[in-house]
Each structure stands twice: as structure tokens, then as C-alpha cells.
PDB file of C-alpha atoms in Angstrom:
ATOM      1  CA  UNK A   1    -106.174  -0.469 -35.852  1.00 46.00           C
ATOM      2  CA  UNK A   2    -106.906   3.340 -34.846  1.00 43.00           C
ATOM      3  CA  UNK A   3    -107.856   4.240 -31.633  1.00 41.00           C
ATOM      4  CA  UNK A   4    -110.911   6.791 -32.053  1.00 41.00           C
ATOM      5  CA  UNK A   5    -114.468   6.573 -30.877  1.00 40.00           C
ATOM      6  CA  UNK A   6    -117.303   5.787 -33.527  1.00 39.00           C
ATOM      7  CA  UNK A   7    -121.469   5.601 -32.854  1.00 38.00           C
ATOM      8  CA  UNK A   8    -122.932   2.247 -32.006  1.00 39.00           C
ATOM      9  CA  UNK A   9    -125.199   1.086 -34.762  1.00 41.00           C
ATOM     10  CA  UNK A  10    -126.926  -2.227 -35.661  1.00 41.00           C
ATOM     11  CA  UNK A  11    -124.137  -3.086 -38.139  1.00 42.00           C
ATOM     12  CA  UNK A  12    -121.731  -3.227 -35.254  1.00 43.00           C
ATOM     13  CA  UNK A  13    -123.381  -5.904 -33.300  1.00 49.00           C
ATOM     14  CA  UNK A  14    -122.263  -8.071 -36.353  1.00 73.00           C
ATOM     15  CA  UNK A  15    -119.579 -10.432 -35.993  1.00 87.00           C
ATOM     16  CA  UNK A  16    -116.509 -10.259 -38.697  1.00 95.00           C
ATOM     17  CA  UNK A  17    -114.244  -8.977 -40.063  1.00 97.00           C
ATOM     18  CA  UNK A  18    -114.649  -9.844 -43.785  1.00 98.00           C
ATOM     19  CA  UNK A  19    -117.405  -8.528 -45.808  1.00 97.00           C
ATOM     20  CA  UNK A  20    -118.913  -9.258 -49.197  1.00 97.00           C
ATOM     21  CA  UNK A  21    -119.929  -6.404 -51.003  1.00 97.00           C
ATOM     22  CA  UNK A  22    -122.574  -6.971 -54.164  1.00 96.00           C
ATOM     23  CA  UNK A  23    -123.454  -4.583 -56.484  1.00 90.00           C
ATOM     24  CA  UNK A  24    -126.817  -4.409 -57.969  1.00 79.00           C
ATOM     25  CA  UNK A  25    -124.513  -3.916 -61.590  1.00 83.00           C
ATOM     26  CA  UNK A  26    -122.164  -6.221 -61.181  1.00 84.00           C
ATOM     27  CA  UNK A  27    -122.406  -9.825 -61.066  1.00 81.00           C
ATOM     28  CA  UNK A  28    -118.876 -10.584 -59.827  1.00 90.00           C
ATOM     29  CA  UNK A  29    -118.917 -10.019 -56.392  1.00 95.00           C
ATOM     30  CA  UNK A  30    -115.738  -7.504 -54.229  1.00 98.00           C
ATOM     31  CA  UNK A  31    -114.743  -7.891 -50.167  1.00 98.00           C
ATOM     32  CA  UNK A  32    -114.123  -5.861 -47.372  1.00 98.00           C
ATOM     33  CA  UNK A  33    -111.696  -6.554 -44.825  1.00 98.00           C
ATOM     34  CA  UNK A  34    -110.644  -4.876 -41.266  1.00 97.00           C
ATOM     35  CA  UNK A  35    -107.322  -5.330 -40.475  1.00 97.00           C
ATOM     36  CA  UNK A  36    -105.049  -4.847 -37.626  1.00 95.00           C
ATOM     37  CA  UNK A  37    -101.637  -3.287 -37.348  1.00 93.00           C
ATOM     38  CA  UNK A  38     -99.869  -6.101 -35.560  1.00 94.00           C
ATOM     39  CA  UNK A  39     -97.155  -8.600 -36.184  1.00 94.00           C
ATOM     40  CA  UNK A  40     -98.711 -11.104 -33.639  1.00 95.00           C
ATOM     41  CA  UNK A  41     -98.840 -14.602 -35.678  1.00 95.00           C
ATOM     42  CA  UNK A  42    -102.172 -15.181 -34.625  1.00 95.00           C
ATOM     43  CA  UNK A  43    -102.909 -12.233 -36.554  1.00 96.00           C
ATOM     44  CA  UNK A  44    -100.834 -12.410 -39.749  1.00 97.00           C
ATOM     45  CA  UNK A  45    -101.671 -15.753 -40.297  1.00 96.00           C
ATOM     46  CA  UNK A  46    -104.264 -15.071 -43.035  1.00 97.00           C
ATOM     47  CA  UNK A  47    -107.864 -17.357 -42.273  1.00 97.00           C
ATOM     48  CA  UNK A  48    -108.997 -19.352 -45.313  1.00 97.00           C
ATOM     49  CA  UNK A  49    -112.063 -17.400 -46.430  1.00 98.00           C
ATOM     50  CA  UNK A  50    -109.977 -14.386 -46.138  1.00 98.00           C
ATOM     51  CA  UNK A  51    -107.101 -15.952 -48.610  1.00 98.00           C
ATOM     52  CA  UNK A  52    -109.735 -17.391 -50.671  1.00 98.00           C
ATOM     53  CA  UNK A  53    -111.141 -14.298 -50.930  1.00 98.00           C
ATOM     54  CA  UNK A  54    -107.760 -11.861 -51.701  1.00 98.00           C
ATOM     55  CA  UNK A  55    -106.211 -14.697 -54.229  1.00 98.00           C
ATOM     56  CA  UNK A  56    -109.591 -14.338 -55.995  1.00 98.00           C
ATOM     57  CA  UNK A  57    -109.508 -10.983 -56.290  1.00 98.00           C
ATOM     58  CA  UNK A  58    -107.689  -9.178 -59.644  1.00 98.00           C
ATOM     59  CA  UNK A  59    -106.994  -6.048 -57.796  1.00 98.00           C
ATOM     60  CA  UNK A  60    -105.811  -5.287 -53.779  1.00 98.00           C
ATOM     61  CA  UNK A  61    -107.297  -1.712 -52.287  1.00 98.00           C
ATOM     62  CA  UNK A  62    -105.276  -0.192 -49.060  1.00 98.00           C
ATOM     63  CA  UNK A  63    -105.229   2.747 -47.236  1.00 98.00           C
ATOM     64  CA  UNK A  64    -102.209   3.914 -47.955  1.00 96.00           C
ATOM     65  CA  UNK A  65     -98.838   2.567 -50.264  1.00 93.00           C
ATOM     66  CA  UNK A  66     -96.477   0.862 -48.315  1.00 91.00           C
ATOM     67  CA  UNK A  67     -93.956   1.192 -50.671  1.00 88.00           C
ATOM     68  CA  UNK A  68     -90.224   3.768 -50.459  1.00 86.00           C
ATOM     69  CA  UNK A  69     -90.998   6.560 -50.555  1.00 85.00           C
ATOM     70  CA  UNK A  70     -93.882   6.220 -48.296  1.00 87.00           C
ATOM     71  CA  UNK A  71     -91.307   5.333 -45.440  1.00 85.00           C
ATOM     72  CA  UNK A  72     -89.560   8.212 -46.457  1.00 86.00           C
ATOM     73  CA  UNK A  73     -91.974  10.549 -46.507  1.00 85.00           C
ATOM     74  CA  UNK A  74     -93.118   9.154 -43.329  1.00 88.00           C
ATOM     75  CA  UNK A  75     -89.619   9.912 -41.940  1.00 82.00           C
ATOM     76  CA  UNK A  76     -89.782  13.746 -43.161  1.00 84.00           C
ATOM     77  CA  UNK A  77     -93.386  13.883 -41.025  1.00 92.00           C
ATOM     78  CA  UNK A  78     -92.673  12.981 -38.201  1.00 95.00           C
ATOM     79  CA  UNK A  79     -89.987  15.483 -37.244  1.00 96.00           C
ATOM     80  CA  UNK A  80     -90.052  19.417 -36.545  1.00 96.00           C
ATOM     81  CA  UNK A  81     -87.818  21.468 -39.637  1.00 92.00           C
ATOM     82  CA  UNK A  82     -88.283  24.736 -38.698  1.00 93.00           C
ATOM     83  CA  UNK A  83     -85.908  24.656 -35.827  1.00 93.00           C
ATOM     84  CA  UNK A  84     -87.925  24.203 -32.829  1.00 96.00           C
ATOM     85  CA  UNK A  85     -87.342  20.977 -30.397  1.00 97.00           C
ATOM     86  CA  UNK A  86     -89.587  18.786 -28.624  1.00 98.00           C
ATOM     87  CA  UNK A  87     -87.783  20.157 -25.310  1.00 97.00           C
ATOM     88  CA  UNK A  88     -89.112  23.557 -26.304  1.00 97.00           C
ATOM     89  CA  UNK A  89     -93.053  23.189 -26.772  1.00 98.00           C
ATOM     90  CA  UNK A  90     -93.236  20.195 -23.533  1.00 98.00           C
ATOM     91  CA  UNK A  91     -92.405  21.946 -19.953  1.00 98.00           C
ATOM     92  CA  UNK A  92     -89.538  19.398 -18.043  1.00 97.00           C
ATOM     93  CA  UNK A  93     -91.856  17.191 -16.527  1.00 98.00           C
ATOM     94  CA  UNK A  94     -93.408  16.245 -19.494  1.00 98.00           C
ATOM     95  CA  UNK A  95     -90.423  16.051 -21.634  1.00 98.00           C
ATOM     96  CA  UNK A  96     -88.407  13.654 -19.036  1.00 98.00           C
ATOM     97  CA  UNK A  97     -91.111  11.382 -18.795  1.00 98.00           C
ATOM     98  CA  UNK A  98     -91.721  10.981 -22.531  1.00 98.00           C
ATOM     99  CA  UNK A  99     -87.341  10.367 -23.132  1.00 98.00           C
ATOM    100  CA  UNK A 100     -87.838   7.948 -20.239  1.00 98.00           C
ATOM    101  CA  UNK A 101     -91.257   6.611 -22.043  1.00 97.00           C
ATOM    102  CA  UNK A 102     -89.509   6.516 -25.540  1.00 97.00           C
ATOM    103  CA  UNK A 103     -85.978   5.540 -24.243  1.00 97.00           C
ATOM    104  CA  UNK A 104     -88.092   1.950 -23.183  1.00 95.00           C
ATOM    105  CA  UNK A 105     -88.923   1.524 -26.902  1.00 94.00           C
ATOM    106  CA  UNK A 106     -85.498   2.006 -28.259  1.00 94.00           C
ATOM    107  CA  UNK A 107     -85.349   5.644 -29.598  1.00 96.00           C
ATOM    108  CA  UNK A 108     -82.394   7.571 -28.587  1.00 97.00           C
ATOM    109  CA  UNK A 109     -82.912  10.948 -26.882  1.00 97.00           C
ATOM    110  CA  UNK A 110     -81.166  13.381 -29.376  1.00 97.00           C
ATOM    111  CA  UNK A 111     -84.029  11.098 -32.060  1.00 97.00           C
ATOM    112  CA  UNK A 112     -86.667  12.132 -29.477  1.00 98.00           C
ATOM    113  CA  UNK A 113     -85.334  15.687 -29.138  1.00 98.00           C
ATOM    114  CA  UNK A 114     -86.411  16.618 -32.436  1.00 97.00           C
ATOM    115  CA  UNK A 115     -89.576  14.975 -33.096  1.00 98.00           C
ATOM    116  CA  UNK A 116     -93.653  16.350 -32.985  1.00 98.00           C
ATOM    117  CA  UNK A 117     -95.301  15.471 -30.116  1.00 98.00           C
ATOM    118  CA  UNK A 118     -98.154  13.473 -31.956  1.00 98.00           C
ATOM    119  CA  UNK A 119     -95.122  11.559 -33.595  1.00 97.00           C
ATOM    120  CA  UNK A 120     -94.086  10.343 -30.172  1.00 98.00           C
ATOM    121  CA  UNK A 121     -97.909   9.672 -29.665  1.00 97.00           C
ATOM    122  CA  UNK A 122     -98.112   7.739 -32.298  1.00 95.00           C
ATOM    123  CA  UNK A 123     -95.345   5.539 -31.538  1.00 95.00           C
ATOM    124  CA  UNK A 124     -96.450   4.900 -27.842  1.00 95.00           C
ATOM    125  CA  UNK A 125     -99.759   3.802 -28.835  1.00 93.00           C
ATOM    126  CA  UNK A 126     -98.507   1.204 -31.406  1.00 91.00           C
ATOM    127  CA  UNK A 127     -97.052  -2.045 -30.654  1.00 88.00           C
ATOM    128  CA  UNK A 128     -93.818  -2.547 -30.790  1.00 86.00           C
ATOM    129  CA  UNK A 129     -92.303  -3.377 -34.616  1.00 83.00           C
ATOM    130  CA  UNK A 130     -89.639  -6.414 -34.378  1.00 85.00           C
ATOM    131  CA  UNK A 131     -89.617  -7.844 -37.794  1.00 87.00           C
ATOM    132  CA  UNK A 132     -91.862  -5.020 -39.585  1.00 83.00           C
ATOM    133  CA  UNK A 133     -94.065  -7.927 -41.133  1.00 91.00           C
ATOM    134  CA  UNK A 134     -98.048  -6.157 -39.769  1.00 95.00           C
ATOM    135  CA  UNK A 135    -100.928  -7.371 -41.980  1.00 96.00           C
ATOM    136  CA  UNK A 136    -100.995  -5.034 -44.003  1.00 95.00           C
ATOM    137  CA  UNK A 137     -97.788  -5.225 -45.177  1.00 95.00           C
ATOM    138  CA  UNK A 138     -97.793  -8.530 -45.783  1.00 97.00           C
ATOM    139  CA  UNK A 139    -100.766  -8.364 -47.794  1.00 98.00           C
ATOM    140  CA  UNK A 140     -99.182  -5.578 -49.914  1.00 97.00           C
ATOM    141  CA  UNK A 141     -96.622  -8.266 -50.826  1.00 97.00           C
ATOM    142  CA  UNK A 142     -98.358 -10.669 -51.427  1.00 98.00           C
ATOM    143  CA  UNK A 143    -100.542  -8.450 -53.585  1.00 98.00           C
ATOM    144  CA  UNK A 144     -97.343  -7.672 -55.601  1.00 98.00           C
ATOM    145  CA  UNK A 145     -96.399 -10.685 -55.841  1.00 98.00           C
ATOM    146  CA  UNK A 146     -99.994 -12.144 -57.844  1.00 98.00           C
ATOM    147  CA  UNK A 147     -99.425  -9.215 -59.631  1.00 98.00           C
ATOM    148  CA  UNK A 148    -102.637  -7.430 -58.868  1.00 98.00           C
ATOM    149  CA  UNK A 149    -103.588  -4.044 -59.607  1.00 98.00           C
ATOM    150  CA  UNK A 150    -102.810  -2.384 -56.766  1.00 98.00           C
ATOM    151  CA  UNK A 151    -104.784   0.974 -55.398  1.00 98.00           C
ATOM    152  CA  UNK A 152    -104.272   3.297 -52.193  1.00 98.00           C
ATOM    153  CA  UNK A 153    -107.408   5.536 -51.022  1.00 98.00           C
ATOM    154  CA  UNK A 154    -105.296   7.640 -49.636  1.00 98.00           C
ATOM    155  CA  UNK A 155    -101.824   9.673 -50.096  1.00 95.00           C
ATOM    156  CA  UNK A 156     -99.022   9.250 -47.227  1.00 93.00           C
ATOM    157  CA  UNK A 157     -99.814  13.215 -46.820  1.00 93.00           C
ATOM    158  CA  UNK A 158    -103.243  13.122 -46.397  1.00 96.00           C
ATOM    159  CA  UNK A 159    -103.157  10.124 -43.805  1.00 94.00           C
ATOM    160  CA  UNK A 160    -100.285  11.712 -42.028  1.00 94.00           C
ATOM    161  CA  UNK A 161    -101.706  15.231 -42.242  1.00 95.00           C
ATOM    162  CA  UNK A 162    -104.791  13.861 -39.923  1.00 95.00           C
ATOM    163  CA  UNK A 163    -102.005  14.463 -37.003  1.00 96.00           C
ATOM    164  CA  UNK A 164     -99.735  16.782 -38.326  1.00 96.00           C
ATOM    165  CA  UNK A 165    -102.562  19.672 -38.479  1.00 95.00           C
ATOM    166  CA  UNK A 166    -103.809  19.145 -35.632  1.00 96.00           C
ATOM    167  CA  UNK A 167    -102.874  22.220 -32.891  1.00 96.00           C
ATOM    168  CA  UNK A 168     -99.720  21.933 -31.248  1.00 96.00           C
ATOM    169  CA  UNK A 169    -101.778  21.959 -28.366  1.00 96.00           C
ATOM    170  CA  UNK A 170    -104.188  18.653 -29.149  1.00 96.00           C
ATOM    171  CA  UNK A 171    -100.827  16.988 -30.044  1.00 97.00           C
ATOM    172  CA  UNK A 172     -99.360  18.142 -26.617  1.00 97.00           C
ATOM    173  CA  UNK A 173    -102.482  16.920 -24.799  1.00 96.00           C
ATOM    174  CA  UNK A 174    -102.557  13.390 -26.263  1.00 96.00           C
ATOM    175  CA  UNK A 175     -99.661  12.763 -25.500  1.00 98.00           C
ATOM    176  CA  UNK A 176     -99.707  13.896 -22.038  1.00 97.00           C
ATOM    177  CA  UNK A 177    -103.133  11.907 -21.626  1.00 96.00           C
ATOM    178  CA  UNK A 178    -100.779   8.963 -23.460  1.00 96.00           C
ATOM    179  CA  UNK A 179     -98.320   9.299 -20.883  1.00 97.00           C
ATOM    180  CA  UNK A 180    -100.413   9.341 -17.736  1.00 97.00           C
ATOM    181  CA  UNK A 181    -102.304   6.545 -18.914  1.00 96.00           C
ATOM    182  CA  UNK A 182     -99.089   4.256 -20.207  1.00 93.00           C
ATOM    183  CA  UNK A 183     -99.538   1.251 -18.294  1.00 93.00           C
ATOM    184  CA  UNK A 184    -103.607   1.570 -18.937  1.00 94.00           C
ATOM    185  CA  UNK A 185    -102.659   2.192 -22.922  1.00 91.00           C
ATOM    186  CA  UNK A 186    -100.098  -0.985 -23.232  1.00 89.00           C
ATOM    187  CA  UNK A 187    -103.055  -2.808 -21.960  1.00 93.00           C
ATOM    188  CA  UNK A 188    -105.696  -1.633 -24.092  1.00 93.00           C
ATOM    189  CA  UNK A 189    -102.704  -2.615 -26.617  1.00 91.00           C
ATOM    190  CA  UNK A 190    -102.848  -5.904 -26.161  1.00 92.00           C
ATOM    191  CA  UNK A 191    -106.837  -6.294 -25.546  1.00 95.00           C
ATOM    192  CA  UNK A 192    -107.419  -4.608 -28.834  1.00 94.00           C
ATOM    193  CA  UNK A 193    -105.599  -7.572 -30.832  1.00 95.00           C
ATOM    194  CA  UNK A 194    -107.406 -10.244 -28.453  1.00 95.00           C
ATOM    195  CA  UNK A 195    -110.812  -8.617 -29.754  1.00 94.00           C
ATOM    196  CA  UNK A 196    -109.748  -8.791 -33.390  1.00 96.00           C
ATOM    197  CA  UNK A 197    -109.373 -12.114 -33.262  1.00 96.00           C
ATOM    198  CA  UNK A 198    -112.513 -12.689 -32.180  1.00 96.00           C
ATOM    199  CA  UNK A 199    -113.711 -10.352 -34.955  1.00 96.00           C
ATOM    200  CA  UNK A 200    -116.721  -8.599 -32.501  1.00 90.00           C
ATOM    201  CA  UNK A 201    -116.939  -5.163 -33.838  1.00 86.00           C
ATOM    202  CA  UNK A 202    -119.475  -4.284 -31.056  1.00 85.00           C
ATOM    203  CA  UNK A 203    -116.730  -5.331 -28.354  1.00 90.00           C
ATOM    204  CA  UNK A 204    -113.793  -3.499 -30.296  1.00 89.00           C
ATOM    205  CA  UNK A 205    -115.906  -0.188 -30.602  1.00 84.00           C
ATOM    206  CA  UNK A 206    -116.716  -0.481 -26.922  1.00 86.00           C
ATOM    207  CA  UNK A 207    -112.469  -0.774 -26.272  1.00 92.00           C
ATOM    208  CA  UNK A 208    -112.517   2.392 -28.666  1.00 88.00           C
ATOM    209  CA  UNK A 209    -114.629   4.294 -26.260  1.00 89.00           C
ATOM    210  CA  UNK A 210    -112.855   3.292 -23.232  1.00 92.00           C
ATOM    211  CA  UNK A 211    -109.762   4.867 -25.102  1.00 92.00           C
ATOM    212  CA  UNK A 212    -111.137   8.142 -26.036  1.00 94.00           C
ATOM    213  CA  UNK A 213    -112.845   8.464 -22.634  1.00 95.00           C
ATOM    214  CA  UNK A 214    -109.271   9.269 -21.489  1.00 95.00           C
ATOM    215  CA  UNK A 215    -109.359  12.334 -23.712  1.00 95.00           C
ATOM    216  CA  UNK A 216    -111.131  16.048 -22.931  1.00 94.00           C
ATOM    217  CA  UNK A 217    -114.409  15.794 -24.756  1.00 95.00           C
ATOM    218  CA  UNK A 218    -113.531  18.942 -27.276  1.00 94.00           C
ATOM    219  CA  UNK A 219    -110.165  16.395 -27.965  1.00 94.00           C
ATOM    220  CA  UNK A 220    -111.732  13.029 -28.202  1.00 95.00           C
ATOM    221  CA  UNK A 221    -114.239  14.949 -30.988  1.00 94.00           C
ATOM    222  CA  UNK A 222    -111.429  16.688 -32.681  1.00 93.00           C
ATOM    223  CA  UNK A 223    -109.892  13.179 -32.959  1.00 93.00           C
ATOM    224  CA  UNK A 224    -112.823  11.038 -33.837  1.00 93.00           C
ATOM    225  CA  UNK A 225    -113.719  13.548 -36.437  1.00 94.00           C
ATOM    226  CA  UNK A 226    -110.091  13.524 -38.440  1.00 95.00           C
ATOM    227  CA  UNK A 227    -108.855   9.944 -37.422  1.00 94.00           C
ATOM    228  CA  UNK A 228    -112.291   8.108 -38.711  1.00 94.00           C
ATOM    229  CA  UNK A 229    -115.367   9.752 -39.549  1.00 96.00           C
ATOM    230  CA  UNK A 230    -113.365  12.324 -42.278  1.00 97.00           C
ATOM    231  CA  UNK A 231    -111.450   9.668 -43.457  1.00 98.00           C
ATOM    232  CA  UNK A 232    -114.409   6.753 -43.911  1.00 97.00           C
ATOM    233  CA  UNK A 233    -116.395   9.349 -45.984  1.00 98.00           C
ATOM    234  CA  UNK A 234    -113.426   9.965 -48.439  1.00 98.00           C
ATOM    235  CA  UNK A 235    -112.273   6.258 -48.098  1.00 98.00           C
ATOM    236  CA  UNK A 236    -115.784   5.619 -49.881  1.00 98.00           C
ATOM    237  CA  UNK A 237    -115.632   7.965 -51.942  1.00 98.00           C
ATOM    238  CA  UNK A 238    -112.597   7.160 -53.615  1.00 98.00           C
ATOM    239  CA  UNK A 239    -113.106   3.374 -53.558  1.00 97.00           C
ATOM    240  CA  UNK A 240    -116.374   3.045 -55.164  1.00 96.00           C
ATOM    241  CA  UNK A 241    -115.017   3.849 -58.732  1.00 95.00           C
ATOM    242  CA  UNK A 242    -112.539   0.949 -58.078  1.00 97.00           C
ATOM    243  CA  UNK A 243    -115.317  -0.971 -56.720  1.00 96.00           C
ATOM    244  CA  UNK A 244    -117.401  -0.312 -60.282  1.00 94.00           C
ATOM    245  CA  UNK A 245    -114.235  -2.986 -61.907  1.00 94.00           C
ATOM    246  CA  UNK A 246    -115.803  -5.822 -59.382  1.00 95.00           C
ATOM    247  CA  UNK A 247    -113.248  -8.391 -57.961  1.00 96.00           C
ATOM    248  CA  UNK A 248    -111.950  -6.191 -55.876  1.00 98.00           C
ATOM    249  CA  UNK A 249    -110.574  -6.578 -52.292  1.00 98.00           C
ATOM    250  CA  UNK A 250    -110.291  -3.709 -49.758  1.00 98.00           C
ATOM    251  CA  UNK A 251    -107.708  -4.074 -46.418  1.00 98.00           C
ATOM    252  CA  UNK A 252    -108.298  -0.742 -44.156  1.00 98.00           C
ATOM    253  CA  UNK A 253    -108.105  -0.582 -40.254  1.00 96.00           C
ATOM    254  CA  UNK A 254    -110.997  -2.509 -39.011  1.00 96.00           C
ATOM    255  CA  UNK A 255    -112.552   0.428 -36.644  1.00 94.00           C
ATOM    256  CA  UNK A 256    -113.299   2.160 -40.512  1.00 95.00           C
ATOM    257  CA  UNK A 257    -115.760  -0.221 -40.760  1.00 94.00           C
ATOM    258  CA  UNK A 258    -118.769  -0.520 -38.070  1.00 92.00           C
ATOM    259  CA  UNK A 259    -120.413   2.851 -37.168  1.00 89.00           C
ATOM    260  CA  UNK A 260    -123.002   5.111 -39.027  1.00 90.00           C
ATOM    261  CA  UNK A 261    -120.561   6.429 -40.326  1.00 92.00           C
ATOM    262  CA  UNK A 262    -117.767   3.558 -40.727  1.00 93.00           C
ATOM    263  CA  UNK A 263    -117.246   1.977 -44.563  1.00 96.00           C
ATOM    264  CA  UNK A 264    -120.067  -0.941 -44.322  1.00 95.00           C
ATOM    265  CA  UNK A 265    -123.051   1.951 -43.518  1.00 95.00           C
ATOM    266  CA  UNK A 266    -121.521   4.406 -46.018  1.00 97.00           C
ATOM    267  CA  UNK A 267    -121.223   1.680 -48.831  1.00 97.00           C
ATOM    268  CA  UNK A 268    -124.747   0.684 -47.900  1.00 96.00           C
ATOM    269  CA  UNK A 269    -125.907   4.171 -47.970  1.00 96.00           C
ATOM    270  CA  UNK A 270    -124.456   4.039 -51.630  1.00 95.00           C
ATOM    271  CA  UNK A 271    -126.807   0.983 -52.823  1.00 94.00           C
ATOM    272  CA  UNK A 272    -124.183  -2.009 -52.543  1.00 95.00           C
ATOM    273  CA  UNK A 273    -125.513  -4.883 -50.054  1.00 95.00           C
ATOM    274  CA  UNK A 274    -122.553  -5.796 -47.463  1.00 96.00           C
ATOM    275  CA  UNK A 275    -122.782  -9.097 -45.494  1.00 95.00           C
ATOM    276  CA  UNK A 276    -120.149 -10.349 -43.336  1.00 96.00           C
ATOM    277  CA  UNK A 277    -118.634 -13.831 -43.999  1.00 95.00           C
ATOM    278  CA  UNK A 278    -115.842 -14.299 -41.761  1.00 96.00           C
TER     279      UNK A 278
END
């Protein structure tokens, strides 16, 4: 689930998180579904109309492959090759408090010494992995285990690359805005999964805004812009190709889809009629 402001409109007061989409071509019918990245049971345990709806479906549409090389490629990301340190870009202050803020999540400081500061961003504003087994994931596998045909919208680079070229300054000040707000953030953490499950997209977007209200206005838009609006409009683009082979079910971050500019507009926009289900 990314954290990143999008516009109220009437699609968002709608309750769900699964969506049927119908094409005016196609009589067999495709689904859209928001997910979460949590491990939190109440979460992975798939609802029957969802299950229903992905064991029906002959091929499985994510953001992104979760497969090797994605991990790895995640890995290469995340930390700084051209021999610069974290130490050097963060004055002392900042840097103690994000070893002490990273040290409480595990990673070792020489790790820390040498990564981006929107990697160590990223990692404070994600729950904590245990077993590694976040919806998604476990719908890739399960995908690959029906043998589906399986499609990503989007490469590791592209989705990583949302971050990564963002000024060394934006990175610096999320992070610092990250780490004066920790207690705040953990919270928001943990509220954002109790909203998923009860699938109110009008009550998630409104946790969304909260979030971003933490940022400088010039940052929040830099960071709505590349973490959802950018990405919903090439999300769509991609998947309505795949969506032309009908029976087709699509897992991306739930805060892609309300908005007037999230998924369920822009697929609207496009002539297919999206209803929510679940």
C-alpha cells in the first residue's frame, strides 16, 4: 500500500476492494483488486469472492515480478556505488538518529552506512517482514502454481526508479520528515491495514492525506506525482492490451485505484464499466 495523496472523487466513496471490469467486446468478464503489502493473517487470508475470482481467472496481472532477479536487482538499488556514504550526504544528527531508527529494525550500521536515503525511507515506512509471505507474494505463487499466464505492468527499474531519481535532496527530506514523525508513521502503519480490511477507499485516501500533510507541499506533489498519478496512467496503459484476452485478474496497491486519476477512473475513462463486488 503506498503512502501518497490522490483527489477525492465519487468513485472513492465506494466500498471495496475488488472490482469487476466488463468490456463492451468481451463477454467474459476480468477483476481488479487493491492489495496491501502486509503479512498480517487477517490480510493474507484471501476472502471468497476474491479466490473465486483469481482461480477463475487464466492469467494473474501485478505490478511488478516477484521473482530472483527482482530481489536482486532490488538489492543493487537500494545502495550508493559511486563511493559516497549515507554519513556523507545526512549532517550527524540526522545520521545517528536514522542508525538508531534502523538499528530497531535489525539492519546493522556498516548495512546502513552505505545505503540511499529514500532506501532507508522506504524501509521505515513498511512493516516489518518476518516470514516474507505479503499478499502479493502469495498471490504470485499461487498464480504459478495454477499455472497462469503471468504479466507485470511494470519493470523492477521503473518502479524503483520512482525513488531513485528523485533529488538527493527530496530523498533527504522524507526521510527526515520520516524520522521526526516515527512514532506518528508506525501508527499510521498499523491504521492503514485496519482500513483495508474494511475495504473504505474514501477512509484510506483520507489516511493518505494525513501522511503527505507531513511533507512540504512542493514534496508531497513531487511524490504524489511519481509514486501514483505517473504510475496509474502507465499501469493502464499497459494493462488494457492484457485486458483485451478477458479473464484476467489485476493485484496492484489498493491507493492505485480510487482517485481521478487512480486505475477504476482511468479504465472508465477508457470505455470498460468497473463495479465493485467485494
Amino acid at each position: 500500500l503506498s503512502c501518497a495523496a490522490v483527489p477525492s472523487n465519487s468513485e472513492s466513496l465506494s466500498t471495496g476492494l475488488l472490482w469487476e471490469i466488463e468490456s463492451p467486446q468481451l463477454a467474459v468478464k476480468s477483476f481488479l483488486f487493491g492489495t496491501i503489502h502486509s503479512e498480517d493473517p487477517r490480510v493474507t487470508k484471501i476472502a471468497g469472492p476474491v479466490k473465486e475470482a483469481f482461480d477463475n481467472a487464466k492469467i494473474f496481472v501485478l505490478e511488478v515480478e516477484l521473482d530472483a532477479a527482482s530481489s536482486q536487482a532490488v538489492a543493487s538499488y537500494l545502495y550508493f556505488t559511486d563511493g559516497r556514504s549515507l554519513n556523507e550526504v545526512l549532517n550527524k544528527d540526522l545520521y545517528g538518529r536514522t542508525l538508531t531508527a534502523m538499528s530497531a529494525r535489525g539492519m546493522p550500521a556498516d548495512v546502513v552506512a552505505r545505503m540511499k536515503p529514500w532506501a532507508v525511507f522506504t524501509v521505515l515506512n513498511m512493516p516489518e517482514a518476518e516470514t516474507g509471505e505479503f499478499l502479493d507474494a502469495i498471490l504470485y505463487q499461487q498464480a504459478q502454481q495454477q499455472n497462469k499466464t503471468i504479466h507485470a505492468l511494470e519493470s523492477i527499474k521503473e518502479q524503483l526508479d520512482v525513488f531513485d531519481k528523485m533529488s538527493l535532496q527530496t530523498q533527504i527530506s522524507l526521510l527526515k520528515v520520516t524520522l521526526d514523525n516515527q512514532a506518528e508513521m508506525d501508527v499510521m502503519l498499523d491504521e492503514a491495514i485496519q482500513l483495508y480490511l474494511t475495504r473504505d477507499m474514501a477512509k484510506i485516501e483520507s489516511l493518505n492525506k494525513k501522511y503527505t500533510d507531513y511533507l512540504e507541499p512542493e514534496i508531497a506533489k513531487i511524490f504524489t506525482a511519481r509514486l501514483l498519478i505517473e504510475r496509474n496512467h502507465r499501469m493502464v496503459e499497459r494493462m488494457i492490451p492484457i485486458l483485451k484476452q478477458g479473464n484476467v485478474f489485476v493485484a496492484v496497491g489498493a491507493l492505485h485505484l480510487p482517485g481521478k486519476q487512480g486505475i477504476i477512473k482511468l479504465l472508465s475513462d477508457k470505455g470498460y464499466k468497473v463495479r465493485p463486488i467485494y
